[in-house]
Short mmCIF file of C-alpha atoms in Angstrom, two decimals:
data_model
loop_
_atom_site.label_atom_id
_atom_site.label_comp_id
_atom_site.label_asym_id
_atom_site.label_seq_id
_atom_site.Cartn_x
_atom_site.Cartn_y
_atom_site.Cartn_z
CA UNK A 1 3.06 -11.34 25.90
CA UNK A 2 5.82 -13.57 26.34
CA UNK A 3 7.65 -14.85 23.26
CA UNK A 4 5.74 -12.16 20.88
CA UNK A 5 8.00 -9.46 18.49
CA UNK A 6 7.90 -6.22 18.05
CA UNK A 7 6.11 -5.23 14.95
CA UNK A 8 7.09 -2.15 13.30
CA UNK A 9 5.01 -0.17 10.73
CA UNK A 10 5.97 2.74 8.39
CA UNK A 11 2.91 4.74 7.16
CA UNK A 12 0.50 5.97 9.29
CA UNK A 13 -2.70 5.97 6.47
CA UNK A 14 -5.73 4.38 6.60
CA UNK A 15 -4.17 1.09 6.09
CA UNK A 16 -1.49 1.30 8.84
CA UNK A 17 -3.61 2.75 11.20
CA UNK A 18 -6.24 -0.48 10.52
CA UNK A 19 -3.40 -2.77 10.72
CA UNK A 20 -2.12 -1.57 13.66
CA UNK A 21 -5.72 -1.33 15.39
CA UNK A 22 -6.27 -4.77 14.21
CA UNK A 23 -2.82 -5.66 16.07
CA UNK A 24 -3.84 -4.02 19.52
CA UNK A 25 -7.14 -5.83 19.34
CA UNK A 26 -5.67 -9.34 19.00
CA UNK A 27 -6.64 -11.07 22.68
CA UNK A 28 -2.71 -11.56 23.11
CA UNK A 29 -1.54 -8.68 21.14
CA UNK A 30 2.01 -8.10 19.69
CA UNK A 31 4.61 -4.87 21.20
CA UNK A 32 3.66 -2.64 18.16
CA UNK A 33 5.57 0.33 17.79
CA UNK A 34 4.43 3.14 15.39
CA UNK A 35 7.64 5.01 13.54
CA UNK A 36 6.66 8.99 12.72
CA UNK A 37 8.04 10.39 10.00
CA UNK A 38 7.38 14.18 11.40
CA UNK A 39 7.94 15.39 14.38
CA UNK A 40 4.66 17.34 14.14
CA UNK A 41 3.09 14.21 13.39
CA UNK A 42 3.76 12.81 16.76
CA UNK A 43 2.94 16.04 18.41
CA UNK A 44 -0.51 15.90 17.37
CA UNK A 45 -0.53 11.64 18.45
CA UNK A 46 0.39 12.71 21.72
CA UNK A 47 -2.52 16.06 21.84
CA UNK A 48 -5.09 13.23 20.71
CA UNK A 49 -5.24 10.85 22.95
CA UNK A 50 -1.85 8.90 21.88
CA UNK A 51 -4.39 5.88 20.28
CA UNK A 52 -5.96 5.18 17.07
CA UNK A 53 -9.75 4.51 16.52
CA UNK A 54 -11.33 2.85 13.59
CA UNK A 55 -15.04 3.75 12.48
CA UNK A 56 -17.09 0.69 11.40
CA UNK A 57 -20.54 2.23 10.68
CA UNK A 58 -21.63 3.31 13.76
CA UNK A 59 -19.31 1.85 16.13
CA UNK A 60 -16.40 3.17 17.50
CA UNK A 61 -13.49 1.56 18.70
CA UNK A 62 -10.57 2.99 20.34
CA UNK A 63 -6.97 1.02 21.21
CA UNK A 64 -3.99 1.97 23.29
CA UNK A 65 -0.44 1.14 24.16
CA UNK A 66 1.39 1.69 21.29
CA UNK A 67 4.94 2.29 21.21
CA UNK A 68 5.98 4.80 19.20
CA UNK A 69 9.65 6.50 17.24
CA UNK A 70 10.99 9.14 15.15
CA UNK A 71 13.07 8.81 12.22
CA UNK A 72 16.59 10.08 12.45
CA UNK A 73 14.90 12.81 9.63
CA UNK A 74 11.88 13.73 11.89
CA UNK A 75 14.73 14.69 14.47
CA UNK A 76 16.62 16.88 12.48
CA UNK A 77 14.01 18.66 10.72
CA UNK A 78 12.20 19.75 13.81
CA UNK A 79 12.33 20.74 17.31
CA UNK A 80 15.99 19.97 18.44
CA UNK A 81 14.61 19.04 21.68
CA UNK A 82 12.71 16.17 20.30
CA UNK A 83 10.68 14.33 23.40
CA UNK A 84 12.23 10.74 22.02
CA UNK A 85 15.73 9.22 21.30
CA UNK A 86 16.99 8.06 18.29
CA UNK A 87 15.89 4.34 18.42
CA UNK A 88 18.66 1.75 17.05
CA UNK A 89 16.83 -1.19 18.69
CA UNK A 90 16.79 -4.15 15.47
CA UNK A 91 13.84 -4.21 13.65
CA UNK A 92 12.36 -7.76 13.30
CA UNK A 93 9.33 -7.17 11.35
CA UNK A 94 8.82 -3.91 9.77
CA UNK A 95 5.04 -3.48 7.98
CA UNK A 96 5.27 -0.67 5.30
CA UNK A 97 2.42 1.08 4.91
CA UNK A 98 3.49 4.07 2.84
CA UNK A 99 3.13 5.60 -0.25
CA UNK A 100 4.70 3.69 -3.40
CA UNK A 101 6.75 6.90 -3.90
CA UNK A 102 8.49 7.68 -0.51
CA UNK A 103 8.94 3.58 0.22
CA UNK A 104 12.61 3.78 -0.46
CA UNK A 105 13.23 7.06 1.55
CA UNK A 106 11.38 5.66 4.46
CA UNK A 107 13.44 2.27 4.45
CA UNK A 108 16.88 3.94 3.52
CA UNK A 109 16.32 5.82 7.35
CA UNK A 110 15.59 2.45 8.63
CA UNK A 111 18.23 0.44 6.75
CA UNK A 112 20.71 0.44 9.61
CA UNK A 113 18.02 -1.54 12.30
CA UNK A 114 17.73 -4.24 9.14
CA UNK A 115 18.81 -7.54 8.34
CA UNK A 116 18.62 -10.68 6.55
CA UNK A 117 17.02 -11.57 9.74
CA UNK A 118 14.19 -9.19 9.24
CA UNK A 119 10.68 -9.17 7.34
CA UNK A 120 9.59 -6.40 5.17
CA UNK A 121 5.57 -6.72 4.54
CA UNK A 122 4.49 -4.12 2.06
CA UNK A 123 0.84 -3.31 1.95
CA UNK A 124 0.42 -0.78 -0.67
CA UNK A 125 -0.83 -0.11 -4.06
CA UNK A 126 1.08 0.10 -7.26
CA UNK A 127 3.40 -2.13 -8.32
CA UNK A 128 7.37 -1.55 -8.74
CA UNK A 129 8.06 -0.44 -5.54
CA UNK A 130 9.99 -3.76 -4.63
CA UNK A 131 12.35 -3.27 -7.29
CA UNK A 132 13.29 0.14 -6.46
CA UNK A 133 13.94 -0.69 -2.94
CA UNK A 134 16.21 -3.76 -4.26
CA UNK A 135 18.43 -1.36 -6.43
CA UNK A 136 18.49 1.49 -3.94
CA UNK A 137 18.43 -0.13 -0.39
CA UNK A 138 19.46 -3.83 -0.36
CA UNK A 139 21.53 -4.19 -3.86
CA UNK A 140 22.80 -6.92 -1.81
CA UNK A 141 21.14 -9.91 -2.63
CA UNK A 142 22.81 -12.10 0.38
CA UNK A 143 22.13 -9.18 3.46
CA UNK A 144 18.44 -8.82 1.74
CA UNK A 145 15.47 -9.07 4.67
CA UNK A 146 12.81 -11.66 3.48
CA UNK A 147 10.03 -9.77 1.53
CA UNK A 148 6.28 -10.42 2.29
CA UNK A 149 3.42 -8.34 0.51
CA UNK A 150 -0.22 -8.05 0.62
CA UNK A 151 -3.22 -7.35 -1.73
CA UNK A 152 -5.39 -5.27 0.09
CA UNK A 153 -8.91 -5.02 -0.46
CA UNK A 154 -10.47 -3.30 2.58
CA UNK A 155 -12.05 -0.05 1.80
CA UNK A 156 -10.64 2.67 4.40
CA UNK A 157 -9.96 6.78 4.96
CA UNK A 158 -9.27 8.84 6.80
CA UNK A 159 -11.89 10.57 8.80
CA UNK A 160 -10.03 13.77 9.72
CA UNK A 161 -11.98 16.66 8.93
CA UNK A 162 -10.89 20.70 10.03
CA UNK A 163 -7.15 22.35 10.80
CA UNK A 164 -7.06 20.43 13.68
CA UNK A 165 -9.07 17.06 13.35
CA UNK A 166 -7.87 13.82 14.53
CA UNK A 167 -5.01 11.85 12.20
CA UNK A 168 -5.62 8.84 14.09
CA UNK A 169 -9.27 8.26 13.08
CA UNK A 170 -10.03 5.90 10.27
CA UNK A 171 -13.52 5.06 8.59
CA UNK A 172 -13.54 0.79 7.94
CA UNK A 173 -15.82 1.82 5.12
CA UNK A 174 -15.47 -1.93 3.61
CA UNK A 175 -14.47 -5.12 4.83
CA UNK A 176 -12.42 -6.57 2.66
CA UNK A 177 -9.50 -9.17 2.87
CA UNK A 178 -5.56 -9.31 2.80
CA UNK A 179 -3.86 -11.71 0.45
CA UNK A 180 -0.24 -12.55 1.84
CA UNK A 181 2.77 -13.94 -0.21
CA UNK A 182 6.28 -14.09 -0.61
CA UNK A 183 6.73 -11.74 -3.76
CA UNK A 184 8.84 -13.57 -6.98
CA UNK A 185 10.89 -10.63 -7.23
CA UNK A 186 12.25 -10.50 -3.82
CA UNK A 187 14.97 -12.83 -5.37
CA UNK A 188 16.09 -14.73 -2.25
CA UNK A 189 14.42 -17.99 -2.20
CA UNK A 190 13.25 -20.02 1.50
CA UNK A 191 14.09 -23.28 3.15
CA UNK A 192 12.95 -26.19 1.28
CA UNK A 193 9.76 -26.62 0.01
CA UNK A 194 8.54 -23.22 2.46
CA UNK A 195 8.73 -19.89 0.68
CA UNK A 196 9.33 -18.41 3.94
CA UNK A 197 13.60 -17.85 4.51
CA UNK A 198 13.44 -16.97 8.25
CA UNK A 199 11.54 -17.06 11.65
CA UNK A 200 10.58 -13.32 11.11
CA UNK A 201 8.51 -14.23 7.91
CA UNK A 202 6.73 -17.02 9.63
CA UNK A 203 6.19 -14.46 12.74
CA UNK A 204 4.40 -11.87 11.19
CA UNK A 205 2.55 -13.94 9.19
CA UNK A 206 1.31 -15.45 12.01
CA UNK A 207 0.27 -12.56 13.55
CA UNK A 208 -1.33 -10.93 10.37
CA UNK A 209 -3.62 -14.25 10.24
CA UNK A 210 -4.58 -13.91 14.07
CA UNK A 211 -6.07 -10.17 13.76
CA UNK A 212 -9.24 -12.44 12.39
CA UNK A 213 -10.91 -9.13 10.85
CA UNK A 214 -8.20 -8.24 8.48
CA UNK A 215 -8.63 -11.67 6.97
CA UNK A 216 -5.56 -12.12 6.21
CA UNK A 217 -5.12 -15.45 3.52
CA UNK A 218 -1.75 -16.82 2.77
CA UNK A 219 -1.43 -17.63 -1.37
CA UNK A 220 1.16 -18.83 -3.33
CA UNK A 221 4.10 -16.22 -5.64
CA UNK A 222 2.48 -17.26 -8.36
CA UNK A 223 -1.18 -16.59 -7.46
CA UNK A 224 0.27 -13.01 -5.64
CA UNK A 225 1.43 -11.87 -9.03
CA UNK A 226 -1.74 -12.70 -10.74
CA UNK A 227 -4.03 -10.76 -7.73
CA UNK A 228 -1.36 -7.63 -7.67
CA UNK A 229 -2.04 -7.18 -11.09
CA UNK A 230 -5.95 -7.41 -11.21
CA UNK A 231 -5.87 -4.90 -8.89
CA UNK A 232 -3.35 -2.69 -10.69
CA UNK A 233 -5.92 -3.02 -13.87
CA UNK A 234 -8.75 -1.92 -11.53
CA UNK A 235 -6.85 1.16 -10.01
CA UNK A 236 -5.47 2.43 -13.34
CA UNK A 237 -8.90 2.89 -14.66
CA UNK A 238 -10.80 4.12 -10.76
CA UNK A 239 -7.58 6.11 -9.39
CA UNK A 240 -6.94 8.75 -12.24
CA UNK A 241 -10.46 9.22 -13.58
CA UNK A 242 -11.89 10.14 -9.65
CA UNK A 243 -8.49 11.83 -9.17
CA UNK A 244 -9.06 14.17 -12.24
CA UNK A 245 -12.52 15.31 -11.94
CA UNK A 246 -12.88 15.08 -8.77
CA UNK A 247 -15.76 12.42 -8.14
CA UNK A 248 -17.10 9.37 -6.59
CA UNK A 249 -16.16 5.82 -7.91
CA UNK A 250 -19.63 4.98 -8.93
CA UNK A 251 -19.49 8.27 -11.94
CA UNK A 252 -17.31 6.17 -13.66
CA UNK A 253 -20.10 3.91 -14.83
CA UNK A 254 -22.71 6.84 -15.57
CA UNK A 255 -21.09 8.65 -18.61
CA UNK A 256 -20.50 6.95 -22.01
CA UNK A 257 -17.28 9.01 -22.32
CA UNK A 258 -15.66 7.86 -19.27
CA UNK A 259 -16.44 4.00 -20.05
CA UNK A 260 -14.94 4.53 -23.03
CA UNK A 261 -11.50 5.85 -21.71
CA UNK A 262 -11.94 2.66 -18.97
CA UNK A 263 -12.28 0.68 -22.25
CA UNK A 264 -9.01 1.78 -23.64
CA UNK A 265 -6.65 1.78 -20.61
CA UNK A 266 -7.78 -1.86 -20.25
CA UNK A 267 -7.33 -3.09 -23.31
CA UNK A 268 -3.90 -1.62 -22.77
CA UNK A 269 -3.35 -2.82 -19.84
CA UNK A 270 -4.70 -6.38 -20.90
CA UNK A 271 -2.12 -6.51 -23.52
CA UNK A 272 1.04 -5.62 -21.64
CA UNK A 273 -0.02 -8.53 -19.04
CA UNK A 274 -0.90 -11.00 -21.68
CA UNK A 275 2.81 -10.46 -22.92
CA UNK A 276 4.24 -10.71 -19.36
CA UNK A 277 7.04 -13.22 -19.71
CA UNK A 278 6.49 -13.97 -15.68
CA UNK A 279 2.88 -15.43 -16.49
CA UNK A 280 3.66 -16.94 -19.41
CA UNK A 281 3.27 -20.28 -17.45
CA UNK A 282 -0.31 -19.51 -16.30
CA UNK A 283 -2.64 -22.05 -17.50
CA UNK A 284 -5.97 -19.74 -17.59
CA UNK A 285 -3.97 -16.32 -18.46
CA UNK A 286 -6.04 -15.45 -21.86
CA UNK A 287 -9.21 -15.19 -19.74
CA UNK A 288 -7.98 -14.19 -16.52
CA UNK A 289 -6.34 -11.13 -17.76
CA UNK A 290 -8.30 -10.58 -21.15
CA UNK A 291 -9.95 -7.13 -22.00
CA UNK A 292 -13.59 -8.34 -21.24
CA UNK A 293 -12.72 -10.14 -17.82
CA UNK A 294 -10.75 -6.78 -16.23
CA UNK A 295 -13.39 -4.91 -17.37
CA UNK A 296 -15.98 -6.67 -15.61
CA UNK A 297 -14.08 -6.57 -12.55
CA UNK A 298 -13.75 -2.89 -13.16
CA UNK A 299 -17.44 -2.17 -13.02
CA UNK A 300 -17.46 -4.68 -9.89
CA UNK A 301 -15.24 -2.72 -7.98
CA UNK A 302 -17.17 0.36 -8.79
CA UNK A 303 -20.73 -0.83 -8.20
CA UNK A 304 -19.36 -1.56 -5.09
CA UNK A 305 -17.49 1.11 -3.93
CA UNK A 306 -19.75 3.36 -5.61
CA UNK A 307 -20.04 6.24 -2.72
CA UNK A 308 -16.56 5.90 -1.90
CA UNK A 309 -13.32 7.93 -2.85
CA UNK A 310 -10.02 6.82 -4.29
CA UNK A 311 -7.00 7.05 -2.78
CA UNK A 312 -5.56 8.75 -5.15
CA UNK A 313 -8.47 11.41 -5.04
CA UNK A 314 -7.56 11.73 -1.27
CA UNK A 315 -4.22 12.25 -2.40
CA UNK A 316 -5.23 15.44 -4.45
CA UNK A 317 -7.82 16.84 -2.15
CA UNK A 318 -4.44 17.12 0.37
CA UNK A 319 -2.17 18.12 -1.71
CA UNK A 320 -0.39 15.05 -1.51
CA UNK A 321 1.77 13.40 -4.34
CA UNK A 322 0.34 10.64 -5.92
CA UNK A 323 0.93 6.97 -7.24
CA UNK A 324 0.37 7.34 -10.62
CA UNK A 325 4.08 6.39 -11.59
CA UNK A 326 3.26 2.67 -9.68
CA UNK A 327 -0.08 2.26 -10.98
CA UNK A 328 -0.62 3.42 -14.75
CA UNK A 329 2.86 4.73 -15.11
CA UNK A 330 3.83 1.07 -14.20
CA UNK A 331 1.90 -0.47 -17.25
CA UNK A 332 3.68 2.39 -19.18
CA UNK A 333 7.05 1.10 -18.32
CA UNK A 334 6.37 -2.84 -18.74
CA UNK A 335 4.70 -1.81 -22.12
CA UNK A 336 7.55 0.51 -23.52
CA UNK A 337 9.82 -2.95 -22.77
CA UNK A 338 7.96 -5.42 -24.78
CA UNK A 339 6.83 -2.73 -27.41
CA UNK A 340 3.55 -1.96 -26.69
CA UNK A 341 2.25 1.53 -27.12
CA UNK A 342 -0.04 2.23 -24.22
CA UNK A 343 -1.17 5.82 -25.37
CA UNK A 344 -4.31 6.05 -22.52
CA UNK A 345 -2.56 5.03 -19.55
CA UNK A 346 0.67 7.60 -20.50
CA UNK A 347 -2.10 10.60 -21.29
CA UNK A 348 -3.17 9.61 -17.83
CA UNK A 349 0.33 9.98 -16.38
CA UNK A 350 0.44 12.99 -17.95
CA UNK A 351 -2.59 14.78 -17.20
CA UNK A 352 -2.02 13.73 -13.00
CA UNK A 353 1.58 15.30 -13.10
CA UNK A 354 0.17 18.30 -14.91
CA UNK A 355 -3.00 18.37 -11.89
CA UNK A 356 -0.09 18.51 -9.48
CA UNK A 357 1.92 21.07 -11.44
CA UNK A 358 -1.10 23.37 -11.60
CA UNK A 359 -2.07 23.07 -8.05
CA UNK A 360 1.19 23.99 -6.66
CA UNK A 361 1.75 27.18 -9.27
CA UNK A 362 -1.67 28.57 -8.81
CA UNK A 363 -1.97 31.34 -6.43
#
């Protein structure tokens, strides 16, 4: 154990409980301390065992020995005699595995324990979330951590089922891989001809690359972009359409009607990245990111995940907010500031904050 960090992770889902499984499983594992955002949260950690277990078909496999803190917020809001003290210890590498749209209140708790010395890895969906934590948490290019950030494509949930079913059991239902790169609009540049600004950066990418089944790949800012946003195109048509009527990936490809609306938001979509000015240097970008090729890798992903769920579906089904505002709202935005009129993917922003508005007013 000598010489390894402490990594940190923010977001106790399906992905942050795999990554930090996949951590614990390493033959020389990293410290890995999980932070709770609720105090109830850690209550029911401690009533289940105090260690995650990830469901690959039928095997199980449990791991302990994780450290674990509450926020400064989980203290307040809960039992004043909170079982843990307010940690201060510097964070070296801090993996944030939240929603898009509570990343900046989770790091603006943490913002004290970070530095330029520090590495944020995001591994989420959506896109925009970097830029809101630049404006609202480190407006300050020069005391900025390095940025790292990951294009996930494992298929995971949770498996919790009942009042009282386990939070810390996941279902692996499809192996997938991890793309890692330094993101373009982290601003701060590295050392030379290395993207990477500090040891942190180098550290957890290390580490992610060890934990062999998350299969992790290290790619270039440019190629990060590209992947980020063919999976944006892919969730914008999957995430709303499950999320909305309540189905399976795989009914996407079995009515005309939906194919049709997939047919619109991409061709939307497809035009707002074709007009990108940050890939306007891509030598393939009319058939990487034209209509017919994100299309095709639309119906991929759903043939594939057929049986599965979205995680934006999960999302409804528990009354959770969603990420619609980084996934099609995000196309929205870019297209509003080059002119483009993207009149599917705003109905679809629409019709998910009107879901939300009629679940929580209906009695």
């Amino acid at each position: 154990m000598t010489g390894r960090r402490r990594v940190h992770i923010i977001g106790l889902g399906s992905i942050g409980l795999l990554v930090a499984h996949s951590l614990r499983n390493m033959q020389d594992p990293p410290p890995v301390s999980l932070i709770f955002h609720r105090l109830e949260l850690l209550q029911q950690w401690q009533r289940h065992g105090q260690q995650i277990t990830v469901q690959d078909g039928r095997q199980l496999s449990s791991k302990e020995g994780f450290e674990v803190e509450l926020t400064p917020a989980a203290h307040q809001s809960g039992d004043t005699l909170t079982p843990l003290p307010i940690s201060e210890e510097p964070i070296d590498c801090l993996l944030v595995c939240t929603k898009a749209a509570v990343t900046v209140a989770a790091l603006k708790r943490l913002r004290p324990r970070l530095s330029p010395e520090s590495c944020i890895c995001f591994l989420q969906n959506g896109m925009g979330t970097i830029e809101d934590v630049n404006m609202q948490c480190f407006s300050d290019e020069g005391n900025r951590p390095q940025y790292l950030q990951g294009v996930i494509t494992h298929g995971t949930h949770l498996s919790r089922s009942g009042p009282d079913g386990n939070p810390f059991l996941v279902t692996h239902a499809g192996h997938g891989s991890i793309s890692l790169g330094v993101p373009s609009n982290g601003a701060v540049t590295g050392h030379g001809n290395s993207p990477y600004r500090n040891s942190s950066s180098i550290y957890i990418s290390d580490v992610l690359r060890e934990a062999r089944n998350l299969g992790v790949v290290c790619i270039s800012s440019e190629e990060l972009l590209q992947q980020l946003l063919e999976k944006l195109a892919v969730n914008c048509v999957i995430n709303p359409l499950t999320a909305l009527l309540d189905i399976p990936n795989g009914t996407i490809n079995t009515h005309g009607g939906l194919v049709q609306l997939m047919r619109s938001m991409i061709k939307e979509v497809s035009s707002v990245f074709l007009s990108l000015q940050e890939l306007s240097h891509v030598s393939n970008l009319e058939h990487r990111f034209s209509a017919d090729r994100l299309e095709q890798q639309c119906h991929k992903v759903i043939q594939t995940t057929s049986k599965n769920i979205s995680s934006m579906l999960a999302d409804v089904r528990g009354a959770k907010p969603t990420e619609i505002d980084y996934i099609n709202g995000y196309v929205v935005r870019r297209g509003k500031e080059l002119g483009i009129v993207c009149k599917t993917n705003e109905a679809m922003v629409h019709l998910m904050a009107a879901k939300a508005f009629v679940a929580n007013h209906t009695m």
